[in-house]
Coordinates of C-alpha atoms and ligand atoms in Angstrom, one line a residue:
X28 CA -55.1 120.1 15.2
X29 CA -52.9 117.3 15.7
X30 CA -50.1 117.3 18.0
X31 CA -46.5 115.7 18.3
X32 CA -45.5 116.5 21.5
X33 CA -42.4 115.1 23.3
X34 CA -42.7 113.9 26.9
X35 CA -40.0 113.6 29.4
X36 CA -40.8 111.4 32.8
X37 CA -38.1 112.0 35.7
X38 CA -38.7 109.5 38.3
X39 CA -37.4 110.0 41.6
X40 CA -37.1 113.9 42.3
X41 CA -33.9 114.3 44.3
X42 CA -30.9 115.9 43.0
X43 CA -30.3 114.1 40.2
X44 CA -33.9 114.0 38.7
X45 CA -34.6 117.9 39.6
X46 CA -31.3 118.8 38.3
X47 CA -32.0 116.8 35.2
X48 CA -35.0 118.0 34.6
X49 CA -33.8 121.8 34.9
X50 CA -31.1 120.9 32.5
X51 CA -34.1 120.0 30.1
X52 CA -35.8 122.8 31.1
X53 CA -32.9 125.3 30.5
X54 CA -32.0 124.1 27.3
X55 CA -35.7 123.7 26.0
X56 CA -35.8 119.8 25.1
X57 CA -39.2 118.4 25.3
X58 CA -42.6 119.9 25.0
X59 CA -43.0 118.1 28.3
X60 CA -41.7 117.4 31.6
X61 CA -43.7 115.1 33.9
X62 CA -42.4 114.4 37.9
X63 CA -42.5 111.2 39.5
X64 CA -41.5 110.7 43.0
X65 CA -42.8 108.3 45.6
X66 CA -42.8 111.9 48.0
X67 CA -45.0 113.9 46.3
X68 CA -44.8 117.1 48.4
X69 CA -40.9 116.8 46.7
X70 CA -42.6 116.4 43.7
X71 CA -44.8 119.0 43.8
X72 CA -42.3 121.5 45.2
X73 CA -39.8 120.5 42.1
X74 CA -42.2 121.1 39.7
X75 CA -43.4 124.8 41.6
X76 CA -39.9 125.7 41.7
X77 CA -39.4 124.9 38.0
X78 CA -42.0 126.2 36.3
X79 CA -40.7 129.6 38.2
X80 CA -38.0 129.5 35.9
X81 CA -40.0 129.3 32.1
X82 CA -40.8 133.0 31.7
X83 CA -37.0 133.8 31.2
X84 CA -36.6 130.8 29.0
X85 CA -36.9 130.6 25.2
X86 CA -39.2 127.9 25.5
X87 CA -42.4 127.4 27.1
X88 CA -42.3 123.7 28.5
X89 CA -44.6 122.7 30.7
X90 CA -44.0 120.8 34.1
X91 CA -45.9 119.1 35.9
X92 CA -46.5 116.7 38.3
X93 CA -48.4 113.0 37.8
X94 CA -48.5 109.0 38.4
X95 CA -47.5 106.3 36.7
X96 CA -51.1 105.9 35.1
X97 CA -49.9 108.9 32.8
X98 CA -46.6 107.5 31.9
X99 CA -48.5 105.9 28.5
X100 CA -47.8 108.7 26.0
X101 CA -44.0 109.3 27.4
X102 CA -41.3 108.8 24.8
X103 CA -38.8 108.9 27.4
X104 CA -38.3 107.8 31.1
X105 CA -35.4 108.8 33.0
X106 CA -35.6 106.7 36.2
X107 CA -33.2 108.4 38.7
X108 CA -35.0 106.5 41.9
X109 CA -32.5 104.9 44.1
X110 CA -30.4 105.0 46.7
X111 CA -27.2 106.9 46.3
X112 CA -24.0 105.2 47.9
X113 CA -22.9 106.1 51.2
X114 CA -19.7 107.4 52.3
X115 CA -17.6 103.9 52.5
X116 CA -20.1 102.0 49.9
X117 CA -19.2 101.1 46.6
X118 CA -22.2 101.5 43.2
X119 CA -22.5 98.0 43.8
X120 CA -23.6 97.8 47.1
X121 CA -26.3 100.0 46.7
X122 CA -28.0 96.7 44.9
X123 CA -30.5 95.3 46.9
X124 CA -32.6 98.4 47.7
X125 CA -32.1 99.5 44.0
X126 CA -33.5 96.3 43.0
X127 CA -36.5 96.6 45.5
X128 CA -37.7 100.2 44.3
X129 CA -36.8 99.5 40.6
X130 CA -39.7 96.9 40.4
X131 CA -42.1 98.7 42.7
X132 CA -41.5 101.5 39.7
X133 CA -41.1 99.2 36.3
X134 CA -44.3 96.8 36.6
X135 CA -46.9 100.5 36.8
X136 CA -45.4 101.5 34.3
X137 CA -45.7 99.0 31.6
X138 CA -49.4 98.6 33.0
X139 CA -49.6 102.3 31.5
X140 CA -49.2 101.1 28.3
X141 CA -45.7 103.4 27.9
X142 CA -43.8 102.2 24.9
X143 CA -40.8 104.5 24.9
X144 CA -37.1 104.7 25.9
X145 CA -36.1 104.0 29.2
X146 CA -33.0 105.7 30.1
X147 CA -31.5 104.8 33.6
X148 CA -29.3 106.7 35.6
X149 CA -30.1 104.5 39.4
X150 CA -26.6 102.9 40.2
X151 CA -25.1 100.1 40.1
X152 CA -26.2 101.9 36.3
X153 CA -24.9 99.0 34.4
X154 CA -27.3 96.5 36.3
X155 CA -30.3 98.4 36.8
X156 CA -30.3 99.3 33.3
X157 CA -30.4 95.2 32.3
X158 CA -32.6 94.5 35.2
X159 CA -35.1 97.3 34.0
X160 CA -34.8 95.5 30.4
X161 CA -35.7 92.4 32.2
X162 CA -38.5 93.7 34.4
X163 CA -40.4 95.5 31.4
X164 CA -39.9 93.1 28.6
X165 CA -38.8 96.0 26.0
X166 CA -36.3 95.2 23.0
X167 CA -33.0 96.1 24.2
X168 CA -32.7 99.3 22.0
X169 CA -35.7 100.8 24.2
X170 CA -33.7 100.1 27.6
X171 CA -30.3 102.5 28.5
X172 CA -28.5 103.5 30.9
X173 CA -25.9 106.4 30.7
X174 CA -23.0 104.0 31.6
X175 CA -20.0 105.4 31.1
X176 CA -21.0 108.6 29.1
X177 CA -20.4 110.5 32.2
X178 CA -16.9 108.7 32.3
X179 CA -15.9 109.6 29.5
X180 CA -16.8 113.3 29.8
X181 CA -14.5 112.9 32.7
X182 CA -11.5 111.2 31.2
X183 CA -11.7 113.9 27.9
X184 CA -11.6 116.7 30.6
X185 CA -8.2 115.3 32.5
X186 CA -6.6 114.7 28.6
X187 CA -7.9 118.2 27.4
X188 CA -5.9 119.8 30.2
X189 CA -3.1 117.7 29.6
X190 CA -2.6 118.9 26.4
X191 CA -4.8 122.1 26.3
X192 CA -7.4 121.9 24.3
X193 CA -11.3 122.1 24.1
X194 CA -12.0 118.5 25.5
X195 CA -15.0 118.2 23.2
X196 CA -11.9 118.4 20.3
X197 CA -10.9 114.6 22.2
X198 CA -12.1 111.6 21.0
X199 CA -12.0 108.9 24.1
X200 CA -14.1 106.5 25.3
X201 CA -14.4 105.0 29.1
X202 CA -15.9 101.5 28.5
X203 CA -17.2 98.2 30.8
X204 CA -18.6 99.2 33.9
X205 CA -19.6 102.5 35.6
X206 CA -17.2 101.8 38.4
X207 CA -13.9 100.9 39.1
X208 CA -13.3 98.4 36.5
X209 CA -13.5 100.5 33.8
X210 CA -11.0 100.5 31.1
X211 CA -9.8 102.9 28.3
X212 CA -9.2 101.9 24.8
X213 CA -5.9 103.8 24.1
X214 CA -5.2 102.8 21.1
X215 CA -8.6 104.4 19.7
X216 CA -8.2 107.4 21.3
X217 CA -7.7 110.6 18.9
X218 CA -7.4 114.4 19.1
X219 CA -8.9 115.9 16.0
X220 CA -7.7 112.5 14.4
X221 CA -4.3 112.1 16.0
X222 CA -3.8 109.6 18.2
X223 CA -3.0 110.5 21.2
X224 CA -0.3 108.0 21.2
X225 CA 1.2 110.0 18.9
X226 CA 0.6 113.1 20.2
X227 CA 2.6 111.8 23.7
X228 CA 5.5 110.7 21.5
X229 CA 5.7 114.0 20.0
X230 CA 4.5 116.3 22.5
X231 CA 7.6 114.8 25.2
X232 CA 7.9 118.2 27.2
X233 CA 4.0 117.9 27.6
X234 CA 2.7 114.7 27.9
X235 CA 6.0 112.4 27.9
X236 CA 5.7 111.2 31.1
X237 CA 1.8 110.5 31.8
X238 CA 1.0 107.0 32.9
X239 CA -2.4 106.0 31.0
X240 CA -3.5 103.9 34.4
X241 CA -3.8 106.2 37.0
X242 CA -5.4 108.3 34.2
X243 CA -8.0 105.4 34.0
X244 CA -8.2 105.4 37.8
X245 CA -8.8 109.0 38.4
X246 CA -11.4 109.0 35.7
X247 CA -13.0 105.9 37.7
X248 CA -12.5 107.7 41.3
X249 CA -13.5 111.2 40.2
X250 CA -17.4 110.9 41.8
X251 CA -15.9 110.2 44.7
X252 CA -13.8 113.5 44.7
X253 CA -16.3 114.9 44.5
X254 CA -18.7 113.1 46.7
X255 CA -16.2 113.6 49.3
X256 CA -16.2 117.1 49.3
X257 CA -20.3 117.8 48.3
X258 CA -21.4 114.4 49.6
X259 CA -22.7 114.0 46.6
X260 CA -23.1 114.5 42.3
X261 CA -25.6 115.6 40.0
X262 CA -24.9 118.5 37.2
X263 CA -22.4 116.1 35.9
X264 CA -24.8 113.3 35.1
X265 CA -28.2 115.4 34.4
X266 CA -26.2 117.2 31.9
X267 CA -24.6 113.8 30.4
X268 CA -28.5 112.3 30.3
X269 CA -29.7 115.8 28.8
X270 CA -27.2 114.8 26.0
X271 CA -28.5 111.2 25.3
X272 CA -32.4 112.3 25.5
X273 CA -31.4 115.4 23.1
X274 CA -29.9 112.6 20.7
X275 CA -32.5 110.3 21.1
X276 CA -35.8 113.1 20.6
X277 CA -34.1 114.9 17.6
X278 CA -33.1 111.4 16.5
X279 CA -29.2 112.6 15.9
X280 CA -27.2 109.7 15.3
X281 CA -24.9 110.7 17.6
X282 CA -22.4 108.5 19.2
X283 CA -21.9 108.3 22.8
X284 CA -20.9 105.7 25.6
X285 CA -23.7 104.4 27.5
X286 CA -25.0 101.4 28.8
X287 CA -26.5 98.5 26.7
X288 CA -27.2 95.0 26.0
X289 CA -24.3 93.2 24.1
X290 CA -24.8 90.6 22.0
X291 CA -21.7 89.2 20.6
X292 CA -20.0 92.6 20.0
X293 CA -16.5 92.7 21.6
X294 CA -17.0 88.7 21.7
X295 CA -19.9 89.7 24.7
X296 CA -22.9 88.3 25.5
X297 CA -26.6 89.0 27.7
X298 CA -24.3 91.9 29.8
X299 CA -25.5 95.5 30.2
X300 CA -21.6 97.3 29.5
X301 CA -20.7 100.9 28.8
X302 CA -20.0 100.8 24.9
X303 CA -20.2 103.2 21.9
X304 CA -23.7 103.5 20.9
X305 CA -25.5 105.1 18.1
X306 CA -28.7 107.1 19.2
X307 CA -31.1 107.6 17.7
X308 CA -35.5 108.0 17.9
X309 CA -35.3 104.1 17.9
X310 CA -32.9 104.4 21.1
X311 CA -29.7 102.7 21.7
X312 CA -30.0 101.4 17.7
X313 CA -26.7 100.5 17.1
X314 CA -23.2 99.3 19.1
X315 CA -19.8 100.7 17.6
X316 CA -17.2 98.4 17.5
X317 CA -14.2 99.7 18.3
X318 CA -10.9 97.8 17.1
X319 CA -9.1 97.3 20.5
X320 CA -5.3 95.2 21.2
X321 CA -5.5 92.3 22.6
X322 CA -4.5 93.6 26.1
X323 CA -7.5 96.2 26.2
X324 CA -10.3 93.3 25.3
X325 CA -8.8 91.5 28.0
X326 CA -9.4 94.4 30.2
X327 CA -12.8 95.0 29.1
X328 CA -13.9 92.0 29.4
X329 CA -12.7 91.1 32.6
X330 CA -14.8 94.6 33.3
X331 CA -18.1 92.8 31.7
X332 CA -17.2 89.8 34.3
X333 CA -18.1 92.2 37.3
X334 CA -21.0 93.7 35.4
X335 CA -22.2 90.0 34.9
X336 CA -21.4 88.9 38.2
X337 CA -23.7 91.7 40.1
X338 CA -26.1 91.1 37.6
X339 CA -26.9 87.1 38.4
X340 CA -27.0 88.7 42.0
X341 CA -30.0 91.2 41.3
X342 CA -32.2 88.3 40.1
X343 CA -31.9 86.2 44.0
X344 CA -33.5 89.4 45.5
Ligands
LIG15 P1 -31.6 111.4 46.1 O1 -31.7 110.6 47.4 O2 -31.4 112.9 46.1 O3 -33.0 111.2 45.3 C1 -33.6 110.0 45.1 C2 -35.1 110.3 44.9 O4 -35.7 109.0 44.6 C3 -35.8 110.8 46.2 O5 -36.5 112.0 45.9 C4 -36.7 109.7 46.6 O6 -37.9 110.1 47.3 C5 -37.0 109.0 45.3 N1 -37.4 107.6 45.4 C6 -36.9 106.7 46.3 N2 -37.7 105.5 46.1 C7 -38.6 105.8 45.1 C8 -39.6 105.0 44.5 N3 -39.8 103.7 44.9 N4 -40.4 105.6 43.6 C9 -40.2 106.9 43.2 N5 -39.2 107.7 43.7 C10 -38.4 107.1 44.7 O7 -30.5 110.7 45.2 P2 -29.8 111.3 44.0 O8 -28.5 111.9 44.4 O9 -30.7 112.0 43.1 O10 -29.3 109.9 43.2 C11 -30.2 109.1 42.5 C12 -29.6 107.9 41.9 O11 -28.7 108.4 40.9 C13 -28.7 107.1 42.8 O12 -28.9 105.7 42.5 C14 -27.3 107.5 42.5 O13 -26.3 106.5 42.8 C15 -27.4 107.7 41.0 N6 -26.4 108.4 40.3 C16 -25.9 107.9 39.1 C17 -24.9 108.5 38.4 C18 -24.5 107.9 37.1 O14 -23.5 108.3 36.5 N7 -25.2 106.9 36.6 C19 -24.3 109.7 38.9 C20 -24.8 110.2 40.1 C21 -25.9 109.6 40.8

């Protein structure tokens, strides 16, 4: 008997990883989850505590613990390894020791042979993602990070209750950086089709006095809300990266904001940037290009400028 099984590797354990892989777990993903972490009691522990959990699933995964060495026949890596930013620090200046334990994980695993899709979710997201590209030599569809999908969940939630509706009825996209320069394409967003544009002008009693920045800013500021009050976040994202590994594994075309190499599109070049991509089995296999005023390109590139900038910086250490 042959067998197609799907693997899933979650490297690095800690709330983000576990809570990603439960995520997988819950809603029965993958044939296969495998652990990574460079504490392997924590590993070992995640793994006993989720395997608890398949006899009241509808899916019997399996979970288990391993090395690097068996990272070979993974289609996809999640690496979730890093240090999360302290009260007071910014993404970005987490850098230096994501750099450090983002090659002492990369280089074992190539030497495993793996040939997958490595989707990164490590902050500064942006850079890790292009430095992982770097490190591991894959084509730049096999190398993502989730960017600003997780943004963009946020900014449809804060229009959805604006206007009350199901924010997965919003069309709205949070592009450039995971971080404070991000910027909104208003112009391109749509509810059900109707630009929202239109919707404030008709809609003055609801939405007639909204000012489109600090909506932009409170999408940007809203993981430190809530790193203030639970000193960190994790369902948020490990339910965002669920959502990119289910479109890459059943190979859905589906459209979603993460984090990829540009070439050229939006007049960008050799810069990781949250962007619409198409996912697919191949990965990140294509980059929607969204028709944006002249005023938004200026902001998102001037967001690609601080993506670059940190990026040049990741290579001196
Ligand atoms: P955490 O401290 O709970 O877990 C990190 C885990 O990584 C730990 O279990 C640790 O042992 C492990 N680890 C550290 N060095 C390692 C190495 N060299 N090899 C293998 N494992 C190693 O942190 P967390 O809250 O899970 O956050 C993880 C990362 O996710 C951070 O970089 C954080 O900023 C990022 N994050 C990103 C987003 C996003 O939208 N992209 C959202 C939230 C968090």
């Amino acid at each position: 008997m042959t067998t197609n099984k799907s693997k899933v590797v979650i490297v690095g354990c800690g709330l983000v990883g576990s809570s990603t892989a439960f995520s997988l777990l819950t809603q029965g993903v993958c044939d296969e989850i495998m652990m990574v972490d460079i504490n392997q009691e924590k590993a070992l522990g995640e793994v006993l505590d989720l395997k608890d959990c398949v006899e009241y699933l509808n899916r019997n995964t399996k979970v288990y613990q391993g090395n690097y060495e068996d990272c070979g026949d993974a289609d996809i890596i999640v690496i979730t390894a890093g240090a999360p930013p302290r009260q007071g620090q910014s993404r970005l200046d987490t850098l230096e020791a994501s750099a450090k334990i983002t090659r002492s994980i990369v280089k074992p695993i190539m030497e495993s042979g793996f040939d997958g899709i490595f989707l990164i979710i490590s902050n500064p997201v942006d850079i890790i993602a292009h430095y992982v590209q770097i490190l591991s030599g894959l084509p730049k569809n096999q190398v993502i990070g989730t960017g600003t999908a997780l943004d963009s969940a946020r900014l449809k939630n804060f229009i959805a209750e604006l206007i009350h509706v199901d924010p997965r009825s919003v069309y709205a996209f949070s592009m450039g950086e995971h971080g404070d320069s991000q910027m909104v394409p208003w112009s391109a967003v749509t509810v059900a089709g109707k630009p929202f544009y239109d919707i404030i002008r008709d809609n003055p009693e609801l939405v007639g006095d909204v000012d489109l920045d600090s909506l932009v800013m409170k999408t940007a500021q809203e993981g430190w809300e809530i790193l203030n009050r639970k000193g960190t976040t994790y369902y948020g994202v490990a339910t965002t990266a669920v959502g990119v590994i289910k479109a890459i594994l059943h190979n859905e075309n589906r459209i979603i904001p993460v984090s990829t190499l540009l070439e050229g599109e939006y007049g960008e070049k050799d810069v990781y940037c949250g962007v619409p991509v198409v996912l697919n089995r191949t990965g990140a296999s294509d980059v929607l290009e969204i028709h944006m005023t002249g005023q938004e390109l200026t902001r998102f590139k001037e967001s690609a400028k601080v993506i670059r900038e940190y990026t040049h910086k990741i290579m001196e250490f």
